[in-house]
Amino acid sequence: MRRDRVVRLLATATFALTGTGCAEITGEAAPDRAAPAGAWRTAGCEFSRAPREVRAPVTPRLGAAIERIQRGGHDRFAASFAGLEVDRIRVRATVYRVPSSDFDDFVRRAAQDSCIVVRDAAHTAAELDDWHDRVVADLAYWDEHGIRIATVGSRHDGVGVEIGTRDFDRARRQLPGRYGSGAPLVFLEERR
């Protein structure tokens, strides 16, 4: 009698822990479930996927979801879409966006059964493209002022536009003077 109660109690505890994601019976590595503030996941992330290396960059279903989201993000939701990245090991993608309930609803539908993690971004891809184009248009100006910019690229996570230069300290001081202190510029020191 007492043994039956203990077995039932252990079974209930095991179910409670695995049902809420606090433990796994399989012993496989748990997928990354931590999400930063302002992040959420599509329903496709509920299926357990142990981290593993895969040969193809993405599965066909995930690739199709990424294509739908990227196309829709650029064409219909430019005021929200910042970019995306693929996590081959966890077989998922991360979409960065300036929060928008309409875009979030679109991502949920476009993801279908794929795992898409959605995270907040400070700037949209369209906004960063404008900043990128401004800096590129001024490359000759910066060269004339002794700052050689080697690379200019928008970040896929919406953080800003990366400026690669060997004149790191001077660029970090002078570019905000031309573009404003609020310009989303991220400076990288290029090696000589």
Backbone as CSV, one residue per row, in Angstrom:
resi,resn,N_x,N_y,N_z,CA_x,CA_y,CA_z,C_x,C_y,C_z
1,MET,0.824,-1.177,0.000,0.000,0.000,0.000,0.877,1.253,0.000
2,ARG,1.797,1.269,0.965,2.700,2.408,1.070,3.575,2.509,-0.184
3,ARG,4.021,1.366,-0.700,4.850,1.358,-1.905,4.072,1.921,-3.087
4,ASP,2.811,1.592,-3.228,1.977,2.113,-4.312,1.845,3.628,-4.228
5,ARG,1.713,4.165,-3.016,1.621,5.620,-2.833,2.915,6.301,-3.253
6,VAL,4.053,5.696,-2.882,5.350,6.271,-3.245,5.519,6.250,-4.763
7,VAL,5.161,5.152,-5.420,5.281,5.049,-6.868,4.392,6.094,-7.539
8,ARG,3.153,6.240,-7.064,2.239,7.243,-7.637,2.785,8.653,-7.429
9,LEU,3.336,8.907,-6.245,3.900,10.222,-5.943,5.086,10.519,-6.859
10,LEU,5.966,9.542,-7.054,7.105,9.727,-7.956,6.643,9.914,-9.404
11,ALA,5.662,9.165,-9.816,5.143,9.302,-11.181,4.529,10.680,-11.381
12,THR,3.793,11.162,-10.397,3.189,12.489,-10.490,4.277,13.564,-10.545
13,ALA,5.301,13.442,-9.711,6.387,14.418,-9.697,7.133,14.409,-11.022
14,THR,7.398,13.230,-11.559,8.082,13.127,-12.841,7.259,13.773,-13.935
15,PHE,5.961,13.502,-13.968,5.087,14.104,-14.969,5.068,15.621,-14.823
16,ALA,4.980,16.109,-13.614,4.931,17.554,-13.382,6.218,18.221,-13.862
17,LEU,7.346,17.618,-13.597,8.617,18.207,-14.003,8.819,18.161,-15.507
18,THR,8.520,17.033,-16.141,8.717,16.951,-17.585,7.631,17.708,-18.325
19,GLY,6.444,17.743,-17.814,5.344,18.460,-18.462,5.566,19.951,-18.474
20,THR,6.257,20.485,-17.502,6.507,21.928,-17.464,7.862,22.285,-18.034
21,GLY,8.610,21.301,-18.497,9.908,21.597,-19.101,11.028,21.720,-18.091
22,CYS,10.816,21.303,-16.852,11.851,21.436,-15.829,12.827,20.270,-15.838
23,ALA,12.485,19.173,-16.475,13.381,18.030,-16.522,13.091,17.249,-17.784
24,GLU,14.039,16.413,-18.182,13.838,15.541,-19.321,14.241,14.131,-18.935
25,ILE,13.402,13.189,-19.290,13.678,11.795,-18.976,14.689,11.221,-19.951
26,THR,14.726,11.738,-21.194,15.553,11.148,-22.239,17.038,11.229,-21.958
27,GLY,17.469,12.201,-21.199,18.887,12.361,-20.933,19.597,13.137,-22.029
28,GLU,18.879,13.500,-23.121,19.489,14.296,-24.173,19.636,15.732,-23.685
29,ALA,20.509,16.463,-24.344,20.684,17.873,-23.991,19.397,18.630,-24.278
30,ALA,19.008,19.448,-23.362,17.773,20.222,-23.516,17.993,21.364,-24.490
31,PRO,16.981,21.648,-25.320,17.110,22.806,-26.197,17.146,24.081,-25.376
32,ASP,17.724,25.108,-25.960,17.815,26.396,-25.274,16.414,26.955,-25.090
33,ARG,15.945,27.044,-23.868,14.600,27.557,-23.602,14.638,28.968,-23.043
34,ALA,15.814,29.461,-22.705,15.905,30.804,-22.147,15.651,31.820,-23.247
35,ALA,14.859,32.811,-22.945,14.568,33.859,-23.916,14.695,35.203,-23.218
36,PRO,15.365,36.148,-23.850,15.515,37.460,-23.224,14.185,38.189,-23.169
37,ALA,14.150,39.247,-22.385,12.945,40.061,-22.292,12.593,40.549,-23.683
38,GLY,11.303,40.571,-23.983,10.866,41.014,-25.295,10.948,39.929,-26.344
39,ALA,11.184,38.697,-25.948,11.290,37.598,-26.907,10.154,36.611,-26.704
40,TRP,9.786,35.948,-27.770,8.797,34.882,-27.712,9.107,33.871,-28.811
41,ARG,8.437,32.730,-28.764,8.694,31.639,-29.702,7.396,31.168,-30.338
42,THR,7.512,30.674,-31.559,6.333,30.138,-32.228,6.006,28.756,-31.666
43,ALA,4.825,28.276,-32.006,4.367,26.979,-31.493,5.287,25.842,-31.928
44,GLY,5.946,25.965,-33.072,6.850,24.922,-33.545,8.028,24.669,-32.625
45,CYS,8.306,25.602,-31.715,9.414,25.427,-30.769,9.044,24.501,-29.618
46,GLU,7.789,24.146,-29.510,7.345,23.265,-28.424,7.810,21.835,-28.630
47,PHE,8.137,21.476,-29.855,8.629,20.127,-30.126,10.081,20.054,-29.720
48,SER,10.428,19.089,-28.895,11.785,18.978,-28.378,12.758,18.673,-29.507
49,ARG,13.793,19.484,-29.607,14.856,19.269,-30.580,16.174,19.322,-29.832
50,ALA,16.812,18.210,-29.710,18.116,18.203,-29.047,19.118,18.903,-29.946
51,PRO,19.964,19.768,-29.394,20.981,20.423,-30.221,21.849,19.376,-30.907
52,ARG,22.057,19.567,-32.204,22.880,18.637,-32.962,23.396,19.359,-34.197
53,GLU,24.474,18.889,-34.714,25.013,19.474,-35.945,24.273,18.830,-37.118
54,VAL,23.821,19.649,-38.038,23.143,19.131,-39.220,23.954,19.505,-40.448
55,ARG,23.855,18.690,-41.480,24.650,18.939,-42.687,24.064,20.061,-43.531
56,ALA,22.774,20.020,-43.737,22.133,21.066,-44.533,21.969,22.309,-43.672
57,PRO,22.069,23.496,-44.273,21.923,24.714,-43.476,20.567,24.802,-42.784
58,VAL,19.514,24.357,-43.451,18.180,24.361,-42.856,17.378,23.209,-43.432
59,THR,16.349,22.802,-42.713,15.439,21.800,-43.246,14.557,22.471,-44.300
60,PRO,13.963,21.711,-45.201,13.095,22.328,-46.222,11.946,23.146,-45.609
61,ARG,11.328,22.642,-44.551,10.220,23.375,-43.921,10.701,24.680,-43.292
62,LEU,11.829,24.616,-42.573,12.364,25.827,-41.964,12.802,26.806,-43.046
63,GLY,13.417,26.309,-44.109,13.830,27.173,-45.215,12.649,27.899,-45.842
64,ALA,11.549,27.184,-46.023,10.343,27.804,-46.594,9.781,28.861,-45.645
65,ALA,9.784,28.578,-44.338,9.296,29.547,-43.353,10.177,30.794,-43.346
66,ILE,11.487,30.594,-43.397,12.425,31.722,-43.426,12.166,32.581,-44.657
67,GLU,11.989,31.942,-45.805,11.726,32.674,-47.045,10.439,33.495,-46.938
68,ARG,9.378,32.892,-46.412,8.110,33.623,-46.257,8.281,34.827,-45.322
69,ILE,8.970,34.611,-44.211,9.142,35.686,-43.223,10.034,36.792,-43.772
70,GLN,11.125,36.417,-44.425,12.033,37.426,-44.965,11.343,38.240,-46.058
71,ARG,10.655,37.574,-46.963,9.963,38.277,-48.042,8.876,39.194,-47.478
72,GLY,8.050,38.653,-46.581,6.992,39.461,-45.969,7.550,40.591,-45.124
73,GLY,8.655,40.325,-44.420,9.273,41.354,-43.600,9.721,42.537,-44.428
74,HIS,10.372,42.266,-45.552,10.851,43.352,-46.417,9.705,44.026,-47.171
75,ASP,8.769,43.226,-47.696,7.724,43.767,-48.568,6.554,44.400,-47.815
76,ARG,6.095,43.744,-46.745,4.867,44.193,-46.081,5.082,44.785,-44.695
77,PHE,6.194,44.441,-44.049,6.403,44.866,-42.664,7.754,45.553,-42.473
78,ALA,8.127,46.405,-43.423,9.416,47.095,-43.353,9.519,47.989,-42.120
79,ALA,8.387,48.423,-41.582,8.401,49.276,-40.386,8.681,48.475,-39.120
80,SER,8.818,47.148,-39.246,9.078,46.305,-38.082,10.275,45.363,-38.280
81,PHE,10.440,44.788,-39.457,11.434,43.753,-39.711,12.859,44.300,-39.648
82,ALA,13.703,43.651,-38.846,15.112,44.041,-38.741,16.035,43.037,-39.424
83,GLY,15.718,41.759,-39.354,16.562,40.739,-39.969,16.332,39.393,-39.325
84,LEU,17.123,38.419,-39.736,17.008,37.089,-39.134,18.319,36.356,-39.210
85,GLU,18.406,35.321,-38.405,19.583,34.450,-38.424,19.112,33.009,-38.263
86,VAL,19.936,32.086,-38.739,19.614,30.665,-38.684,20.486,29.996,-37.633
87,ASP,19.860,29.199,-36.794,20.569,28.392,-35.795,20.509,26.950,-36.282
88,ARG,21.551,26.528,-36.990,21.570,25.182,-37.569,21.566,24.100,-36.503
89,ILE,22.215,24.360,-35.393,22.325,23.331,-34.359,20.967,23.043,-33.725
90,ARG,20.182,24.076,-33.479,18.868,23.876,-32.856,17.736,23.822,-33.877
91,VAL,18.066,23.858,-35.145,17.109,23.784,-36.249,15.987,24.803,-36.040
92,ARG,16.387,26.059,-36.008,15.423,27.141,-35.837,16.003,28.422,-36.413
93,ALA,15.168,29.440,-36.480,15.617,30.759,-36.928,15.222,31.767,-35.862
94,THR,15.961,32.856,-35.824,15.630,33.966,-34.934,15.300,35.161,-35.806
95,VAL,14.137,35.741,-35.578,13.698,36.930,-36.305,13.828,38.113,-35.356
96,TYR,14.449,39.178,-35.837,14.580,40.407,-35.058,13.611,41.424,-35.641
97,ARG,12.891,42.096,-34.754,11.914,43.061,-35.204,11.664,44.136,-34.160
98,VAL,11.278,45.330,-34.661,10.756,46.362,-33.791,9.337,45.897,-33.487
99,PRO,8.936,45.808,-32.216,7.646,45.200,-31.875,6.458,45.744,-32.672
100,SER,5.662,44.802,-33.169,4.458,45.100,-33.940,3.549,43.886,-33.855
101,SER,2.341,44.066,-33.365,1.427,42.931,-33.232,1.046,42.369,-34.598
102,ASP,0.923,43.223,-35.618,0.590,42.728,-36.956,1.713,41.854,-37.513
103,PHE,2.961,42.299,-37.344,4.081,41.493,-37.822,4.190,40.199,-37.014
104,ASP,3.982,40.276,-35.711,4.027,39.072,-34.876,2.995,38.048,-35.342
105,ASP,1.784,38.499,-35.655,0.747,37.585,-36.160,1.179,36.968,-37.480
106,PHE,1.784,37.781,-38.340,2.290,37.275,-39.616,3.349,36.198,-39.398
107,VAL,4.285,36.432,-38.466,5.345,35.455,-38.192,4.740,34.145,-37.699
108,ARG,3.763,34.222,-36.810,3.117,33.003,-36.309,2.515,32.186,-37.457
109,ARG,1.840,32.872,-38.381,1.230,32.162,-39.515,2.298,31.632,-40.470
110,ALA,3.292,32.448,-40.786,4.321,32.065,-41.749,5.213,30.934,-41.229
111,ALA,5.393,30.855,-39.923,6.257,29.821,-39.336,5.671,28.432,-39.505
112,GLN,4.350,28.334,-39.557,3.651,27.052,-39.591,4.161,26.196,-38.434
113,ASP,4.797,25.053,-38.715,5.259,24.196,-37.613,6.764,24.317,-37.369
114,SER,7.398,25.347,-37.920,8.834,25.574,-37.709,9.055,26.360,-36.430
115,CYS,10.225,26.186,-35.858,10.591,26.919,-34.648,11.227,28.255,-35.030
116,ILE,10.548,29.328,-34.669,11.048,30.675,-34.915,11.057,31.405,-33.580
117,VAL,12.219,31.910,-33.197,12.350,32.728,-32.002,12.275,34.172,-32.472
118,VAL,11.480,34.978,-31.792,11.317,36.382,-32.180,11.878,37.257,-31.073
119,ARG,12.769,38.176,-31.450,13.411,39.056,-30.468,13.267,40.514,-30.886
120,ASP,13.250,41.372,-29.886,13.149,42.811,-30.127,14.425,43.346,-30.765
121,ALA,14.269,44.376,-31.570,15.386,45.068,-32.191,15.200,46.565,-31.992
122,ALA,16.299,47.272,-31.967,16.240,48.724,-31.797,15.902,49.440,-33.101
123,HIS,16.304,48.854,-34.236,16.136,49.512,-35.530,15.685,48.495,-36.571
124,THR,14.945,48.957,-37.573,14.517,48.085,-38.663,15.615,47.981,-39.720
125,ALA,15.493,46.986,-40.581,16.446,46.830,-41.680,16.387,48.040,-42.605
126,ALA,15.190,48.557,-42.872,15.050,49.728,-43.748,15.765,50.941,-43.157
127,GLU,15.609,51.146,-41.866,16.271,52.264,-41.192,17.792,52.114,-41.275
128,LEU,18.285,50.907,-41.018,19.736,50.682,-41.072,20.261,50.791,-42.504
129,ASP,19.445,50.399,-43.484,19.860,50.558,-44.878,20.086,52.030,-45.204
130,ASP,19.217,52.908,-44.694,19.386,54.350,-44.918,20.689,54.854,-44.296
131,TRP,20.957,54.428,-43.041,22.200,54.841,-42.379,23.404,54.296,-43.137
132,HIS,23.332,53.044,-43.562,24.406,52.415,-44.342,24.701,53.246,-45.585
133,ASP,23.647,53.602,-46.318,23.827,54.354,-47.561,24.431,55.730,-47.305
134,ARG,24.068,56.361,-46.206,24.643,57.666,-45.868,26.152,57.555,-45.633
135,VAL,26.554,56.543,-44.874,27.980,56.369,-44.585,28.748,56.034,-45.863
136,VAL,28.208,55.130,-46.671,28.882,54.751,-47.921,29.016,55.969,-48.844
137,ALA,27.986,56.803,-48.910,28.046,58.010,-49.743,29.137,58.969,-49.272
138,ASP,29.496,58.889,-48.005,30.511,59.791,-47.429,31.912,59.171,-47.355
139,LEU,32.142,58.028,-47.966,33.452,57.376,-47.852,34.589,58.290,-48.323
140,ALA,34.407,58.984,-49.425,35.454,59.893,-49.918,35.689,61.021,-48.915
141,TYR,34.617,61.533,-48.324,34.746,62.585,-47.316,35.607,62.105,-46.149
142,TRP,35.331,60.896,-45.658,36.087,60.380,-44.518,37.536,60.119,-44.903
143,ASP,37.747,59.656,-46.114,39.112,59.432,-46.592,39.896,60.757,-46.621
144,GLU,39.237,61.809,-47.088,39.870,63.137,-47.117,40.188,63.651,-45.719
145,HIS,39.427,63.202,-44.735,39.635,63.632,-43.348,40.482,62.633,-42.548
146,GLY,41.175,61.749,-43.266,42.124,60.854,-42.617,41.525,59.642,-41.923
147,ILE,40.281,59.327,-42.211,39.656,58.125,-41.634,39.312,57.200,-42.790
148,ARG,40.042,56.110,-42.872,39.783,55.128,-43.924,38.821,54.078,-43.389
149,ILE,37.634,54.069,-43.956,36.620,53.088,-43.564,36.764,51.888,-44.479
150,ALA,37.019,50.730,-43.892,37.252,49.511,-44.668,35.967,48.742,-44.946
151,THR,35.048,48.725,-43.980,33.798,47.978,-44.147,32.631,48.771,-43.565
152,VAL,31.479,48.604,-44.198,30.229,49.183,-43.710,29.159,48.117,-43.921
153,GLY,28.448,47.762,-42.861,27.411,46.744,-43.006,26.345,46.841,-41.933
154,SER,25.107,46.658,-42.338,23.999,46.666,-41.387,23.953,45.347,-40.639
155,ARG,23.712,45.399,-39.352,23.607,44.180,-38.549,22.220,43.582,-38.697
156,HIS,22.148,42.264,-38.775,20.875,41.563,-38.952,19.998,41.608,-37.707
157,ASP,20.580,41.967,-36.556,19.812,41.989,-35.315,19.262,43.377,-34.985
158,GLY,19.425,44.325,-35.899,18.866,45.653,-35.720,19.616,46.550,-34.759
159,VAL,20.811,46.139,-34.329,21.577,46.939,-33.375,22.097,48.212,-34.032
160,GLY,22.599,48.121,-35.252,23.138,49.299,-35.906,23.907,48.951,-37.158
161,VAL,24.656,49.927,-37.638,25.494,49.766,-38.817,26.934,49.649,-38.339
162,GLU,27.581,48.554,-38.714,28.968,48.335,-38.314,29.899,49.092,-39.245
163,ILE,30.827,49.834,-38.636,31.827,50.595,-39.363,33.183,50.002,-38.997
164,GLY,33.836,49.375,-39.971,35.159,48.803,-39.733,36.233,49.751,-40.217
165,THR,37.168,50.073,-39.338,38.234,51.006,-39.698,39.484,50.737,-38.869
166,ARG,40.635,51.090,-39.447,41.892,51.028,-38.690,42.041,52.267,-37.821
167,ASP,41.294,53.312,-38.155,41.330,54.574,-37.409,40.195,54.585,-36.386
168,PHE,40.145,53.555,-35.580,39.026,53.284,-34.664,38.710,54.471,-33.746
169,ASP,39.686,54.953,-33.014,39.431,56.033,-32.042,38.972,57.318,-32.724
170,ARG,39.617,57.683,-33.818,39.211,58.897,-34.533,37.807,58.747,-35.116
171,ALA,37.524,57.598,-35.694,36.196,57.374,-36.279,35.115,57.446,-35.203
172,ARG,35.392,56.841,-34.074,34.419,56.824,-32.978,34.140,58.235,-32.459
173,ARG,35.120,59.103,-32.559,34.929,60.498,-32.122,34.270,61.349,-33.210
174,GLN,34.683,61.164,-34.465,34.273,62.097,-35.520,32.971,61.746,-36.245
175,LEU,32.693,60.481,-36.462,31.471,60.135,-37.199,30.197,60.588,-36.487
176,PRO,30.083,60.431,-35.175,28.867,60.941,-34.520,28.707,62.458,-34.668
177,GLY,29.807,63.184,-34.854,29.708,64.622,-35.078,29.018,64.941,-36.396
178,ARG,29.187,64.096,-37.375,28.554,64.315,-38.692,27.141,63.745,-38.739
179,TYR,26.921,62.598,-38.105,25.634,61.909,-38.214,24.730,62.092,-37.002
180,GLY,25.256,62.644,-35.922,24.465,62.834,-34.708,24.792,61.771,-33.676
181,SER,24.654,62.139,-32.421,25.006,61.211,-31.340,24.051,60.025,-31.260
182,GLY,22.864,60.158,-31.833,21.900,59.057,-31.812,22.014,58.119,-32.999
183,ALA,22.978,58.360,-33.879,23.155,57.493,-35.053,23.522,56.087,-34.590
184,PRO,22.864,55.068,-35.142,23.132,53.690,-34.704,24.402,53.120,-35.346
185,LEU,25.542,53.643,-34.935,26.817,53.214,-35.487,27.554,52.334,-34.484
186,VAL,28.084,51.227,-34.977,28.859,50.286,-34.162,30.245,50.224,-34.784
187,PHE,31.259,50.606,-34.021,32.609,50.692,-34.555,33.397,49.414,-34.276
188,LEU,34.081,48.961,-35.325,34.932,47.771,-35.231,36.342,48.161,-35.645
189,GLU,37.304,47.714,-34.880,38.687,48.011,-35.210,39.219,46.958,-36.179
190,GLU,39.609,47.418,-37.362,40.187,46.528,-38.368,41.662,46.330,-38.043
191,ARG,42.157,45.148,-38.292,43.576,44.858,-38.042,44.420,45.381,-39.182
192,ARG,45.611,45.767,-38.839,46.551,46.274,-39.859,47.285,45.157,-40.518
